[in-house]
Coordinates of C-alpha atoms in Angstrom, one line a residue:
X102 CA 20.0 -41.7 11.5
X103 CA 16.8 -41.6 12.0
X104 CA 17.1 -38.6 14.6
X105 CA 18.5 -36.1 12.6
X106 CA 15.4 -35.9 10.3
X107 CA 12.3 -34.1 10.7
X108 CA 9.5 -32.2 9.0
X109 CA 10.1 -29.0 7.5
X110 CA 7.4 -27.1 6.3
X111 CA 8.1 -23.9 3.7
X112 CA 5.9 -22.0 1.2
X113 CA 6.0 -23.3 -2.6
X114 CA 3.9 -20.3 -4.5
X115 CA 4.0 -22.1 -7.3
X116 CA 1.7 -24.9 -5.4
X117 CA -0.6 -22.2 -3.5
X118 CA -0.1 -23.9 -0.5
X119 CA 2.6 -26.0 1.5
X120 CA 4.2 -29.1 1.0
X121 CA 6.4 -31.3 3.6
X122 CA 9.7 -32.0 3.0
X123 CA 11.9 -34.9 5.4
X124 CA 15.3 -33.6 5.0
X125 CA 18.8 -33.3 7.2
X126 CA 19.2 -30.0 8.7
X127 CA 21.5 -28.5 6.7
X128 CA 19.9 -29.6 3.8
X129 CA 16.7 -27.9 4.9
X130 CA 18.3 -24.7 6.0
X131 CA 20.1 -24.7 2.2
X132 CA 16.7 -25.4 -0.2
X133 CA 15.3 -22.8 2.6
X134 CA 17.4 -19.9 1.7
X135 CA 17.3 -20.9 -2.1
X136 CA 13.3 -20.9 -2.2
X137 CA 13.4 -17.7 -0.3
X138 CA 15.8 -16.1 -2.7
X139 CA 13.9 -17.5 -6.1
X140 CA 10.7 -16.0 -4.8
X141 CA 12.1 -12.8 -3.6
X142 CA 14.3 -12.9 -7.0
X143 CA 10.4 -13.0 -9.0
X144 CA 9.2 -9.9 -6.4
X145 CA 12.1 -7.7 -6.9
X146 CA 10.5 -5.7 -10.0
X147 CA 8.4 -4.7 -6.8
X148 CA 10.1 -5.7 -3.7
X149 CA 13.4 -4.2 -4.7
X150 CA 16.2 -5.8 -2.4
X151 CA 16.3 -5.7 1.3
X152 CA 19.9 -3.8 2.6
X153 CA 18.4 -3.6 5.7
X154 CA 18.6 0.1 8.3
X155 CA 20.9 1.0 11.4
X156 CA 18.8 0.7 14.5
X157 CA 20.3 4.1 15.0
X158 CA 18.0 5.4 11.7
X159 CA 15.2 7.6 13.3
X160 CA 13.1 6.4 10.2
X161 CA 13.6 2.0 10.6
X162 CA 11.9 1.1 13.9
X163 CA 10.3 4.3 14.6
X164 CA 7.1 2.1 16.1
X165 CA 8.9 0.5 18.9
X166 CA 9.1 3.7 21.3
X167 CA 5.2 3.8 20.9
X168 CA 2.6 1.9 23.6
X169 CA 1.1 -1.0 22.3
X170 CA -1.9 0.2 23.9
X171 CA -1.7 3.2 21.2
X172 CA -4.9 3.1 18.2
X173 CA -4.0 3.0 15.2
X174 CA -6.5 5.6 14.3
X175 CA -4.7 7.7 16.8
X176 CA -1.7 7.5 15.0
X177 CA 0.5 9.6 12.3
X178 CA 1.8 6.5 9.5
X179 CA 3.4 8.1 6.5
X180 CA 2.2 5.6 3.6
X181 CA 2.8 5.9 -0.5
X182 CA 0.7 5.9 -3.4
X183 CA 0.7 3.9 -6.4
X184 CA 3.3 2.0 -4.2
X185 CA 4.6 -0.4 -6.5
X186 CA 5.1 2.2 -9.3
X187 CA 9.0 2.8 -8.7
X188 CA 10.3 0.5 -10.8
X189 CA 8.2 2.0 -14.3
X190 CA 9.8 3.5 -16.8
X191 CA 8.9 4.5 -20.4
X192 CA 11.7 1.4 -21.3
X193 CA 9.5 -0.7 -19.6
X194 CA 6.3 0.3 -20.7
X195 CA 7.5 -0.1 -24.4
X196 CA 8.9 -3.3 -23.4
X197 CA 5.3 -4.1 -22.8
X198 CA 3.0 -2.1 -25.1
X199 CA 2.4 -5.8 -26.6
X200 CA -0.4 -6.0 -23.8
X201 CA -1.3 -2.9 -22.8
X202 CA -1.4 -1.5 -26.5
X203 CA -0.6 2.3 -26.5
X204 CA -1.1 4.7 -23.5
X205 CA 0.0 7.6 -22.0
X206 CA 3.5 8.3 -21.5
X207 CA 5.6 6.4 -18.5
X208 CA 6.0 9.8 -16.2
X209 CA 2.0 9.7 -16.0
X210 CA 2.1 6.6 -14.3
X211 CA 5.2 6.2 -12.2
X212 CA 4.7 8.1 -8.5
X213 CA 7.6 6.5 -6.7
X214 CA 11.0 6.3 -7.3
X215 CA 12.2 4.3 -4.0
X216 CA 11.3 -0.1 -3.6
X217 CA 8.6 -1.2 -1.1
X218 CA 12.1 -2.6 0.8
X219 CA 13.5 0.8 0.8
X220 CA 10.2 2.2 1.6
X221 CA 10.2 0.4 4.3
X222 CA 13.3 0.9 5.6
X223 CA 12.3 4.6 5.5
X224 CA 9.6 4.4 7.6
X225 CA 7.0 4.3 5.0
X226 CA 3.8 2.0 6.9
X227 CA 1.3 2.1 4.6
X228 CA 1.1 0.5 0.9
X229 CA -1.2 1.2 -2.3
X230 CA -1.3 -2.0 -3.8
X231 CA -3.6 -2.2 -7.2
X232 CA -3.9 -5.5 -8.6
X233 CA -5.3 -7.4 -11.1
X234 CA -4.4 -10.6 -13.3
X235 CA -1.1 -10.6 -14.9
X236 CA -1.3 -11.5 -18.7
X237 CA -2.6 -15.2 -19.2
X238 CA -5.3 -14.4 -16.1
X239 CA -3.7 -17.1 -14.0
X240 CA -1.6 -15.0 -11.8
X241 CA -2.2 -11.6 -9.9
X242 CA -0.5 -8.8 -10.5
X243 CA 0.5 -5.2 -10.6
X244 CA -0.8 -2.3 -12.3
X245 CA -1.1 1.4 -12.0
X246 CA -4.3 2.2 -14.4
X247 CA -3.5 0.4 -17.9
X248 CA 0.0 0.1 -16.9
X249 CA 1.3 -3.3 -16.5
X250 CA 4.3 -3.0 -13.7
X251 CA 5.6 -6.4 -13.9
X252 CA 4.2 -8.9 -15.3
X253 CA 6.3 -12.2 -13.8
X254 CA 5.6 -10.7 -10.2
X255 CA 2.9 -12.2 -8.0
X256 CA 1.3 -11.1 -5.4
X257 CA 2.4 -13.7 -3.0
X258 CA 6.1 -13.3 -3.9
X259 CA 5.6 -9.8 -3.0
X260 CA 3.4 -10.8 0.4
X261 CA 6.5 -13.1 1.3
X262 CA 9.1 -10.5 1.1
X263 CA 6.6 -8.4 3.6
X264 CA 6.8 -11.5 6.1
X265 CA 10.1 -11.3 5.9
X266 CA 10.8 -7.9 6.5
X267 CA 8.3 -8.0 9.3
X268 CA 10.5 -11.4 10.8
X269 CA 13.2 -8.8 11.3
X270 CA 11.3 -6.0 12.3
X271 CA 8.7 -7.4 14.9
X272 CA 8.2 -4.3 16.1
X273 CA 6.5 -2.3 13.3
X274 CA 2.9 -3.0 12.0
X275 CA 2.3 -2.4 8.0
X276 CA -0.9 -1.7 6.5
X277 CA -1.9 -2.7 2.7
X278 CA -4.4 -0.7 1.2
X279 CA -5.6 -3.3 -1.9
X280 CA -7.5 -2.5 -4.7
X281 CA -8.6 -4.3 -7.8
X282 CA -7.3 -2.3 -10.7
X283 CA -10.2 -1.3 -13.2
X284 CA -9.3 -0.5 -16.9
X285 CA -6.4 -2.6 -16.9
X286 CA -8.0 -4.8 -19.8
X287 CA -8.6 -7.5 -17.2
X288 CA -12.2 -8.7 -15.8
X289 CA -13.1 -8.7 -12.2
X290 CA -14.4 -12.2 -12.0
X291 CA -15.2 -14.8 -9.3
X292 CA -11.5 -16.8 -10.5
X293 CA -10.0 -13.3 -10.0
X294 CA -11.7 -12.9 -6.4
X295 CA -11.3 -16.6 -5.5
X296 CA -7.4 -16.4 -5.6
X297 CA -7.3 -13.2 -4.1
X298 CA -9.3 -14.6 -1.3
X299 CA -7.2 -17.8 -1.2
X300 CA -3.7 -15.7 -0.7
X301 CA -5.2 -13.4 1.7
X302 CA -6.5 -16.6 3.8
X303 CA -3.8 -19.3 3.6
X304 CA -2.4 -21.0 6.2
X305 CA 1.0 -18.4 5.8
X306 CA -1.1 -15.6 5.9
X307 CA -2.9 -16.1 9.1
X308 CA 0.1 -16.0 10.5
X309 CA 1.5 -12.8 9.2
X310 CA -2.3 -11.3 8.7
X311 CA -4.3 -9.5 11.6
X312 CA -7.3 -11.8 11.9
X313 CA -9.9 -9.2 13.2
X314 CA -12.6 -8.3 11.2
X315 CA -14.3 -4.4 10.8
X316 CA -12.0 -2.2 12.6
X317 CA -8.7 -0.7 13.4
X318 CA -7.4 -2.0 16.8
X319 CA -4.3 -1.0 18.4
X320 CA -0.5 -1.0 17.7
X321 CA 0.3 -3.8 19.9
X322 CA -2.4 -5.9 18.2
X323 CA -1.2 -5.4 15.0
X324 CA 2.9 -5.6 15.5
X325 CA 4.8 -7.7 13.1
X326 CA 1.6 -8.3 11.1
X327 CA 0.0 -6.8 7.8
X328 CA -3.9 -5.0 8.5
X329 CA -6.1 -5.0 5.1
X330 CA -7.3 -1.9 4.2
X331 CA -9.7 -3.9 1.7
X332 CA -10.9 -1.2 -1.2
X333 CA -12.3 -4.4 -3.6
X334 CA -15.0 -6.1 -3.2
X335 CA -15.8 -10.1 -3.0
X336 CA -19.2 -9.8 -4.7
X337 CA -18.8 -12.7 -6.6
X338 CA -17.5 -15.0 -4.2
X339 CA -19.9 -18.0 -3.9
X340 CA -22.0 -17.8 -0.9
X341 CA -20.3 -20.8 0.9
X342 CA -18.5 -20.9 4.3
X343 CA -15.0 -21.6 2.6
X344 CA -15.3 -18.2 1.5
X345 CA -16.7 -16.5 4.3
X346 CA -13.7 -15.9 6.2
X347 CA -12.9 -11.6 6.3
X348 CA -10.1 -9.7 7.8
X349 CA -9.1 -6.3 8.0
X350 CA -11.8 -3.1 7.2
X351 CA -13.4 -3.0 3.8
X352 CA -13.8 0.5 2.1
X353 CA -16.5 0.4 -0.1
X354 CA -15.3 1.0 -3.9
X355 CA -19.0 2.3 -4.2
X356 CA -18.5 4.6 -1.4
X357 CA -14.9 5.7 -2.1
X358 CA -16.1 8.5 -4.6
X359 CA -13.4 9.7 -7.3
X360 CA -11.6 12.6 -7.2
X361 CA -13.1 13.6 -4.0
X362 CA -11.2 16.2 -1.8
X363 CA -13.9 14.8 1.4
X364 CA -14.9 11.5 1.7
X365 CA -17.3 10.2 4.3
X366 CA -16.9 6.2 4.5
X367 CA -18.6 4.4 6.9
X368 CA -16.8 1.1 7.6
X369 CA -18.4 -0.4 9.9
X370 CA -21.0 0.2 12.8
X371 CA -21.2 -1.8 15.9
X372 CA -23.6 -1.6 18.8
X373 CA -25.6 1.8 16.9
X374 CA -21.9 3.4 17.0
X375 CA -20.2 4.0 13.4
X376 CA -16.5 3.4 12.2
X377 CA -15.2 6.1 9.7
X378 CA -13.0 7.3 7.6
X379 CA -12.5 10.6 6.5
X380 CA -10.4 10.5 2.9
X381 CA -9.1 13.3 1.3
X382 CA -8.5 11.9 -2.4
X383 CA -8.6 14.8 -5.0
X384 CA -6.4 13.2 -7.8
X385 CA -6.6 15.4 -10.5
X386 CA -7.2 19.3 -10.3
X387 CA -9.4 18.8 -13.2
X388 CA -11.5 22.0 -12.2
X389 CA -8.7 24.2 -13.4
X390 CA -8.8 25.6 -17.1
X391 CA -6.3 23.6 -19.9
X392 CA -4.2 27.1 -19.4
X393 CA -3.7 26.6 -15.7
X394 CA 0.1 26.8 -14.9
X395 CA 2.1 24.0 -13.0
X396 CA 1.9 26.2 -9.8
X397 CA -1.7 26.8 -10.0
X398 CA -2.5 23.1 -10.1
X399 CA -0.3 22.5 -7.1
X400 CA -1.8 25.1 -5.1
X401 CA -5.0 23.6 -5.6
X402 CA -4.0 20.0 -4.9
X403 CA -1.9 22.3 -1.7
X404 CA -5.4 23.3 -0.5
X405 CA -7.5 20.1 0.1
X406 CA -4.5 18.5 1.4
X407 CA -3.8 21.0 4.2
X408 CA -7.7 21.2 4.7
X409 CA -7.9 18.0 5.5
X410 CA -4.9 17.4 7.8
X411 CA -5.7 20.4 10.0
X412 CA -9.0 18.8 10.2
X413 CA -7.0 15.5 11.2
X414 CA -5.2 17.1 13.9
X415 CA -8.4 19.8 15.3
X416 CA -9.6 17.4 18.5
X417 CA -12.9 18.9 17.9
X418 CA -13.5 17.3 14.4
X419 CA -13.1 13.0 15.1
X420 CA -10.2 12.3 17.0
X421 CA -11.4 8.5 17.2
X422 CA -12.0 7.9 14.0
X423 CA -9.6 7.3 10.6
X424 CA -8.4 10.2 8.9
X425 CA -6.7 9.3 5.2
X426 CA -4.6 12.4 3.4
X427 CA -3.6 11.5 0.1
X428 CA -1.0 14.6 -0.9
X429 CA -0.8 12.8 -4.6
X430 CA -2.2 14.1 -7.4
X431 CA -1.2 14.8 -11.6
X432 CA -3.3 16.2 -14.1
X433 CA -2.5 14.6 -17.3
X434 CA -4.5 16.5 -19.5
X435 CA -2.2 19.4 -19.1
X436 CA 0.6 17.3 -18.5
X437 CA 1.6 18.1 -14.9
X438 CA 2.9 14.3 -13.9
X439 CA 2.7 13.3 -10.5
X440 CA 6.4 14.4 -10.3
X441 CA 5.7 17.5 -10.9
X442 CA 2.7 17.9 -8.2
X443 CA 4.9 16.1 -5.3
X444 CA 8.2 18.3 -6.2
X445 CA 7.4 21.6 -8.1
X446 CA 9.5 22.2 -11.6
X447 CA 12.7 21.7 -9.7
X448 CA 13.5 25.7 -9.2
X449 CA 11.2 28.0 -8.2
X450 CA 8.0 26.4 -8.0
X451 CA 7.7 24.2 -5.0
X452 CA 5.5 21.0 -4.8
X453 CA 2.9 19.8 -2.4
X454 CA 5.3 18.0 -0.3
X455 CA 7.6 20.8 0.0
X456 CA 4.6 23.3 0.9
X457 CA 3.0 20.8 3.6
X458 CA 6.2 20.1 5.2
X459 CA 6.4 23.2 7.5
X460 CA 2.8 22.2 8.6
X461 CA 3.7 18.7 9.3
X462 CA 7.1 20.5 11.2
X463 CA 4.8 23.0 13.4
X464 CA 2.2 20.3 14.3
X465 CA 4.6 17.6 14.9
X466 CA 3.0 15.3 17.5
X467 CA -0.9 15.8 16.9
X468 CA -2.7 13.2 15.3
X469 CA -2.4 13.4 11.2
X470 CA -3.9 10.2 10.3
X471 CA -2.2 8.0 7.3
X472 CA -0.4 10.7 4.6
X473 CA 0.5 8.8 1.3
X474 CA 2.9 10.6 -0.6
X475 CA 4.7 10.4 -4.1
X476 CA 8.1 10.7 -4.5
X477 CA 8.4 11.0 -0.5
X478 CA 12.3 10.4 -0.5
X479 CA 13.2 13.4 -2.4
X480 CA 12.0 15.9 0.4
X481 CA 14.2 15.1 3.1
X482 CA 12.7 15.2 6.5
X483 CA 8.9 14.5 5.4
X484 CA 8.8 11.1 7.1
X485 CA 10.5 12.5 10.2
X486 CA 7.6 15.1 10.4
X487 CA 5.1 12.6 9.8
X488 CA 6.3 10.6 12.9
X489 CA 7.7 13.0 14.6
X490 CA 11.3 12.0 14.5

């Protein structure tokens, strides 16, 4: 009797931590799958549902024909901003104006229209996550701005459906760029930090987290793992070795300017020699006058975006270093949504990922860096050009 029982260790969120259970196998294998499913069940206003990809999919498990030796600052990852914004609607922000008050309209906000399990599926690599307390400031959560995404999703449900994505597709490496949300309503205090800190360094994560600390190694390092692209700080973090633990590369908030078209971020500098990256992140065409048409403020938000990928791919800029293109953008003060700067007005005014895509076709191959997108899905082939598919 004794024999057929042994320890089975699985992650309770709920208990930040993990517990031991002595169970039969089958019993094991069944409260397994049922804690799997009730914590991907609380992700899916994020997470979506897994329906997995053919092998045969030029898009699912496009990293395993590439060298593990390869740098990942060599690299062209297609990646989404506002990642977690797919799932927002104007039904769901009046569903929650009771804590976010009144703010602009739902299409401001939203900039995806696919789930981080279909973006992944995809071939999307790269994830803007911004966080901050959910409501009651015991729980961390989703926003985009003031909007609250979903308030009953935690980070770590979301984190868990990541691991197990990445169990079935050991070949591919993810990176999460994470940022504590500002203007949310919620306070970035040394509780918030602490449990950030505490998800990002559990026992789970270390398993499912590159470990190295202050740069970008290569693809084979980072296979079937998550790599931090840390845009938060941990100011307030007491000064104690518990807490001294970091993985992953910080960028500076302080350094990350706003609605910069050329950003110069040093990240690191080992041995006199400096780590970089080189961020194109010009939001909102908020130099163009109230009258500008919808066209006019894509062919601005056009501009620094194909400026800075033919810097990405020119060998005589920085081959070595980091190269971030972010071909999002929205202007709400003239209401031109993100939707309408990724896709045009549907007829004859194309978008920005329309108008880069015949650069991304013509260069496939050459190094573009990480490309976050909105709305990526709806111009077929922009992945594929991204990776060269």
């Amino acid at each position: 009797m004794r024999g057929s029982f042994f320890k089975f260790v699985y992650l309770v969120p709920a208990l930040a931590g993990f517990i031991t259970v002595s169970l039969g196998q089958s019993a094991q294998q069944s409260l397994a799958q049922d804690a799997l499913a009730a914590i991907l069940q609380r992700g899916a206003p994020i997470l979506g549902f897994d329906t997995g990809c053919e092998s045969s999919v030029k898009t699912c498990d496009w990293m395993a024909k590439i060298p593990d030796s390869t740098l990942l600052v060599h690299m062209s990852i297609p990646g989404t901003h506002d990642s977690s914004t797919w799932n927002y609607t104007q039904a769901t922000q009046d569903s929650l104006v009771r804590y976010t008050g009144p703010i602009p309209a739902a299409e401001f906000f939203q900039c995806q229209d696919q789930s981080y399990f279909q973006m992944l599926n995809s071939g999307i690599r790269v994830f803007d996550l911004r966080v901050a307390f959910n409501p009651g400031n015991d729980t961390i959560g989703f926003y985009h701005s003031q909007a609250l995404l979903a308030p009953d999703t935690r980070l770590e449900d979301v984190l868990f459906g990541y691991y197990s994505w990445l169990d079935a597709h050991p070949t591919e490496a993810v990176l999460l760029s994470i940022n504590y949300e500002s203007g949310t309503g919620t306070q970035d205090t040394q509780a918030f930090q602490e449990q950030l800190y505490d998800i990002l360094s559990s026992d789970l994560a270390s398993k499912y987290w590159v470990q190295v600390n202050g740069t970008l190694g290569t693809l084979g390092e980072a296979r079937g793992k998550l790599t931090l692209l840390q845009r938060y700080d941990y100011s307030l973090l007491p000064d104690t070795p518990e807490y001294s633990k970091r993985i992953g590369i910080h960028l500076d908030p302080e350094d990350w300017t706003d609605n910069t078209p050329n950003i110069t971020l040093v990240y690191n500098t080992v041995n006199g020699v400096q780590e970089i990256a080189y961020i194109e992140d010009y939001y909102e065409t908020d130099g163009l006058p109230a009258t500008a048409s919808v066209a006019e403020n894509i062919q601005w938000k056009y501009n620094a975006t194909l400026a800075h990928l033919q810097e990405a791919i020119d060998p005589n800029f920085h081959p070595d270093q980091l190269y971030i293109t972010f071909a999002s953008a929205e202007h709400d003060t003239v209401g031109v949504t993100p939707r309408n700067m990724a896709l045009g007005n549907g007829t004859n005014v194309p978008g920005v990922n329309q108008k880069i895509l015949p650069f991304l076709q013509q260069n496939a191959g050459k190094r573009f860096g990480i490309i976050m997108l909105d709305f990526f899905g709806s111009v077929p082939g922009v992945v594929e050009a991204i990776i060269g598919a």
